[in-house]
Amino acid sequence: MSATIIDGKAVAARVRAEVGRDVAALCERAGRAPGLATILVGDDPASAVYVANKRKACAEAGIADFHQHLPAGASQDDVAAVIEENNGNPEVSGILLQLPVPKGLNGKELTALIDADKDVDGLTHVSAGRLMQGAAGLRPCTPLGVVELLDSYSVALEGAEVVVVGRSDLVGKPVAFLLLERNATVTMCHSRTRELAAVCARADVLIAAVGRTEMIGPDHVKPGAAVIDVGINRTEDGLKGDVKFDAVAQKAGLLTPVPGGVGPMTIAMLLRNTVIAARLAAGET
Ligand code: NDP
């Protein structure tokens, strides 16, 4: 068997085009564009690139840009004040605090200050609770991107055996809850899981979100399974996923590449979340 390779760039481009149309329609109805406030603290080059990419994508979709860059020496109170200011600004639909924040600041505490209705990263305690209880709310972007890819390739989720490797608050847990919401039977694995390969090999849908280069091989994969590789690992040979791509492609039915799989989806779903937040603020459902 040779897997169909999931084209994350194409799916992300479709989502971004849809968001662009939604933004234009919302501008007509609400009289103003949705706005995204990106908050960058310090001068970490990778974070600066991530934020720049998000702002560029927003501009392309017609979303208003409310960027704030604070110096590395900013205090917890300084960053908290900027978050509170954005919470109270009706022109700001979504707020994104770029993580990690510099040493000395508490990123979790700062994230928790974001108004859950503007929490376009879906990382506040309130957003996590809403997801767990199946209440309406904003969901984390990368997990949403994973589900969008599966839906785009018509992968049946109801009753499917899904195995998620990784249990972070950012990816593993929320993707597991999103798929539980879709009536999959979800198993979550982590560093203490026994017989990992055997557990993974039960999966109709296998999601790797670990951050260990090519740790998932063909032994972990049921023939014909859909395999989604969230991992991004920087190696001497360039970016690699958590999945041994060439070997797993011989066994899986569907497979995401790295790069070009889940990666492009994260920003696309951030844009969509910003539109959802703007709609909610405008009293639309
Ligand atoms: P974390 O480091 O927060 O979590 C990693 C998880 O993997 C943990 O739950 C850990 O288990 C588990 N784990 C570690 N080693 C093993 C092992 N040997 N066997 C089984 N499980 C193991 O990472 P993130 O969730 O933040 O990110 C995961 C990957 O996804 C990274 O490569 C990251 O770069 C990438 N990523 C990609 C994004 C994208 O846009 N494509 C967005 C976000 C992340 P335990 O809890 O027991 O320690």
CSV table of C-alpha atoms in Angstrom, one decimal, residues 8-205:
chain,number,residue,atom,x,y,z
A,8,GLY,CA,-2.0,20.7,4.2
A,9,LYS,CA,-1.0,23.7,2.2
A,10,ALA,CA,-4.0,23.3,-0.1
A,11,VAL,CA,-6.5,22.7,2.7
A,12,ALA,CA,-5.1,25.8,4.6
A,13,ALA,CA,-5.4,27.9,1.4
A,14,ARG,CA,-9.0,26.9,1.1
A,15,VAL,CA,-9.7,27.7,4.7
A,16,ARG,CA,-7.9,31.1,4.4
A,17,ALA,CA,-10.0,31.9,1.3
A,18,GLU,CA,-13.2,31.1,3.1
A,19,VAL,CA,-12.1,33.3,6.0
A,20,GLY,CA,-11.4,36.1,3.6
A,21,ARG,CA,-15.0,35.9,2.3
A,22,ASP,CA,-16.4,35.6,5.9
A,23,VAL,CA,-14.4,38.7,6.9
A,24,ALA,CA,-15.8,40.7,3.9
A,25,ALA,CA,-19.3,39.6,4.8
A,26,LEU,CA,-18.9,40.4,8.5
A,27,CYS,CA,-17.5,43.9,7.6
A,28,GLU,CA,-20.7,44.6,5.7
A,29,ARG,CA,-22.9,43.4,8.5
A,30,ALA,CA,-21.1,44.7,11.5
A,31,GLY,CA,-19.5,47.8,10.0
A,32,ARG,CA,-16.0,46.9,10.9
A,33,ALA,CA,-13.4,44.2,10.3
A,34,PRO,CA,-12.6,41.6,13.0
A,35,GLY,CA,-9.4,42.5,14.8
A,36,LEU,CA,-6.5,40.4,16.2
A,37,ALA,CA,-4.2,41.7,18.9
A,38,THR,CA,-0.9,39.9,18.8
A,39,ILE,CA,1.3,40.4,21.9
A,40,LEU,CA,5.0,39.7,21.6
A,41,VAL,CA,7.3,40.1,24.6
A,42,GLY,CA,11.0,40.2,24.1
A,43,ASP,CA,13.2,39.5,21.1
A,44,ASP,CA,13.2,35.7,20.6
A,45,PRO,CA,13.8,35.4,16.8
A,46,ALA,CA,11.6,32.3,16.4
A,47,SER,CA,8.7,34.0,18.2
A,48,ALA,CA,9.2,37.1,16.1
A,49,VAL,CA,8.9,35.1,12.9
A,50,TYR,CA,5.8,33.3,14.1
A,51,VAL,CA,4.1,36.5,15.1
A,52,ALA,CA,5.1,38.2,11.8
A,53,ASN,CA,3.6,35.2,9.8
A,54,LYS,CA,0.3,35.5,11.8
A,55,ARG,CA,0.1,39.2,11.2
A,56,LYS,CA,0.7,38.8,7.5
A,57,ALA,CA,-1.9,36.1,7.2
A,58,CYS,CA,-4.4,38.4,9.1
A,59,ALA,CA,-3.7,41.3,6.7
A,60,GLU,CA,-4.3,39.0,3.7
A,61,ALA,CA,-7.6,37.9,5.1
A,62,GLY,CA,-8.7,41.5,5.8
A,63,ILE,CA,-8.4,41.2,9.6
A,64,ALA,CA,-7.4,44.3,11.4
A,65,ASP,CA,-3.9,44.2,13.1
A,66,PHE,CA,-3.5,45.4,16.7
A,67,HIS,CA,0.1,44.3,17.3
A,68,GLN,CA,1.9,45.1,20.5
A,69,HIS,CA,5.6,44.4,21.1
A,70,LEU,CA,6.9,44.7,24.7
A,71,PRO,CA,10.6,44.8,25.6
A,72,ALA,CA,12.2,41.6,27.2
A,73,GLY,CA,12.3,43.5,30.5
A,74,ALA,CA,8.5,44.0,30.7
A,75,SER,CA,7.1,42.9,34.0
A,76,GLN,CA,4.2,40.5,34.6
A,77,ASP,CA,2.1,43.6,35.5
A,78,ASP,CA,3.1,45.4,32.2
A,79,VAL,CA,2.0,42.4,30.1
A,80,ALA,CA,-1.2,41.9,32.2
A,81,ALA,CA,-2.1,45.6,31.6
A,82,VAL,CA,-1.8,45.1,27.8
A,83,ILE,CA,-4.0,42.0,28.0
A,84,GLU,CA,-6.6,43.8,30.1
A,85,GLU,CA,-6.6,46.8,27.7
A,86,ASN,CA,-7.3,44.4,24.8
A,87,ASN,CA,-10.0,42.6,26.7
A,88,GLY,CA,-11.8,45.9,27.0
A,89,ASN,CA,-11.3,47.1,23.4
A,90,PRO,CA,-14.4,46.3,21.3
A,91,GLU,CA,-12.3,46.6,18.1
A,92,VAL,CA,-10.2,43.6,19.2
A,93,SER,CA,-12.0,40.3,18.5
A,94,GLY,CA,-9.1,38.0,19.4
A,95,ILE,CA,-6.0,38.2,21.6
A,96,LEU,CA,-2.9,36.1,21.1
A,97,LEU,CA,-0.1,36.1,23.6
A,98,GLN,CA,2.9,34.6,21.8
A,99,LEU,CA,4.4,31.8,23.9
A,100,PRO,CA,6.9,31.2,25.4
A,101,VAL,CA,7.3,34.5,27.2
A,102,PRO,CA,10.7,35.5,28.5
A,103,LYS,CA,12.1,33.9,31.7
A,104,GLY,CA,10.8,35.6,34.8
A,105,LEU,CA,7.2,36.0,33.3
A,106,ASN,CA,4.5,33.4,34.0
A,107,GLY,CA,3.0,32.6,30.6
A,108,LYS,CA,0.2,30.4,32.0
A,109,GLU,CA,-0.9,33.1,34.4
A,110,LEU,CA,-0.8,35.7,31.7
A,111,THR,CA,-2.7,33.5,29.2
A,112,ALA,CA,-5.4,32.9,31.9
A,113,LEU,CA,-6.1,36.7,31.9
A,114,ILE,CA,-7.3,36.7,28.3
A,115,ASP,CA,-11.1,37.0,28.0
A,116,ALA,CA,-12.2,33.5,27.0
A,117,ASP,CA,-14.5,35.0,24.3
A,118,LYS,CA,-11.3,36.5,22.7
A,119,ASP,CA,-9.1,33.5,23.4
A,120,VAL,CA,-8.4,32.7,19.7
A,121,ASP,CA,-5.6,30.3,20.8
A,122,GLY,CA,-8.1,28.4,23.0
A,123,LEU,CA,-5.6,28.0,25.8
A,124,THR,CA,-7.3,29.7,28.8
A,125,HIS,CA,-8.7,27.5,31.6
A,126,VAL,CA,-12.1,28.6,30.6
A,127,SER,CA,-11.7,27.6,27.0
A,128,ALA,CA,-10.3,24.2,28.1
A,129,GLY,CA,-13.2,23.7,30.4
A,130,ARG,CA,-15.7,24.6,27.7
A,131,LEU,CA,-14.0,22.1,25.3
A,132,MET,CA,-14.1,19.4,28.0
A,133,GLN,CA,-17.7,19.9,28.7
A,134,GLY,CA,-18.8,20.3,25.1
A,135,ALA,CA,-19.9,24.0,25.6
A,136,ALA,CA,-19.6,26.6,22.8
A,137,GLY,CA,-16.2,28.3,22.8
A,138,LEU,CA,-12.9,28.8,21.0
A,139,ARG,CA,-10.8,25.7,20.5
A,140,PRO,CA,-7.0,25.5,20.1
A,141,CYS,CA,-5.8,26.1,16.6
A,142,THR,CA,-3.5,23.1,15.9
A,143,PRO,CA,-6.0,20.5,17.1
A,144,LEU,CA,-8.7,22.3,15.0
A,145,GLY,CA,-6.3,22.0,12.1
A,146,VAL,CA,-5.9,18.3,12.6
A,147,VAL,CA,-9.7,17.7,12.6
A,148,GLU,CA,-10.1,20.0,9.5
A,149,LEU,CA,-7.5,17.8,7.6
A,150,LEU,CA,-9.3,14.6,8.6
A,151,ASP,CA,-12.7,16.1,7.5
A,152,SER,CA,-11.2,17.4,4.2
A,153,TYR,CA,-10.1,13.9,3.4
A,154,SER,CA,-13.4,12.4,4.5
A,155,VAL,CA,-11.9,10.3,7.3
A,156,ALA,CA,-14.8,8.7,9.2
A,157,LEU,CA,-14.5,9.6,12.9
A,158,GLU,CA,-17.7,8.3,14.5
A,159,GLY,CA,-16.9,5.1,16.3
A,160,ALA,CA,-13.3,5.1,14.9
A,161,GLU,CA,-10.4,4.0,17.1
A,162,VAL,CA,-8.2,7.1,17.5
A,163,VAL,CA,-4.9,7.0,19.3
A,164,VAL,CA,-3.2,10.3,20.2
A,165,VAL,CA,0.4,10.1,21.2
A,166,GLY,CA,1.2,13.2,23.4
A,167,ARG,CA,-1.0,14.8,26.1
A,168,SER,CA,0.1,18.4,26.2
A,169,ASP,CA,-2.5,21.2,26.9
A,170,LEU,CA,-1.5,22.7,23.5
A,171,VAL,CA,-2.1,19.7,21.2
A,172,GLY,CA,-2.6,16.2,22.7
A,173,LYS,CA,-5.4,16.8,25.2
A,174,PRO,CA,-7.5,19.2,23.1
A,175,VAL,CA,-7.2,17.1,19.9
A,176,ALA,CA,-8.4,14.1,22.0
A,177,PHE,CA,-11.4,16.0,23.3
A,178,LEU,CA,-12.3,17.4,19.8
A,179,LEU,CA,-12.3,13.8,18.4
A,180,LEU,CA,-14.3,12.5,21.4
A,181,GLU,CA,-16.8,15.2,20.6
A,182,ARG,CA,-16.9,13.7,17.1
A,183,ASN,CA,-17.8,10.3,18.7
A,184,ALA,CA,-14.4,8.6,18.1
A,185,THR,CA,-13.1,6.1,20.7
A,186,VAL,CA,-10.0,7.9,21.9
A,187,THR,CA,-6.9,6.6,23.6
A,188,MET,CA,-4.3,9.0,24.8
A,189,CYS,CA,-0.7,7.9,25.1
A,190,HIS,CA,2.3,9.5,26.7
A,191,SER,CA,5.8,8.9,28.0
A,192,ARG,CA,4.7,6.3,30.5
A,193,THR,CA,2.5,4.3,28.1
A,194,ARG,CA,3.4,0.6,28.0
A,195,GLU,CA,3.6,-1.2,24.6
A,196,LEU,CA,3.2,2.0,22.7
A,197,ALA,CA,3.6,0.4,19.3
A,198,ALA,CA,0.8,-2.2,20.0
A,199,VAL,CA,-1.6,0.5,21.3
A,200,CYS,CA,-0.9,2.7,18.2
A,201,ALA,CA,-1.3,-0.2,15.8
A,202,ARG,CA,-5.0,-0.5,16.9
A,203,ALA,CA,-5.7,3.0,15.5
A,204,ASP,CA,-7.8,3.8,12.5
A,205,VAL,CA,-6.6,7.4,13.1
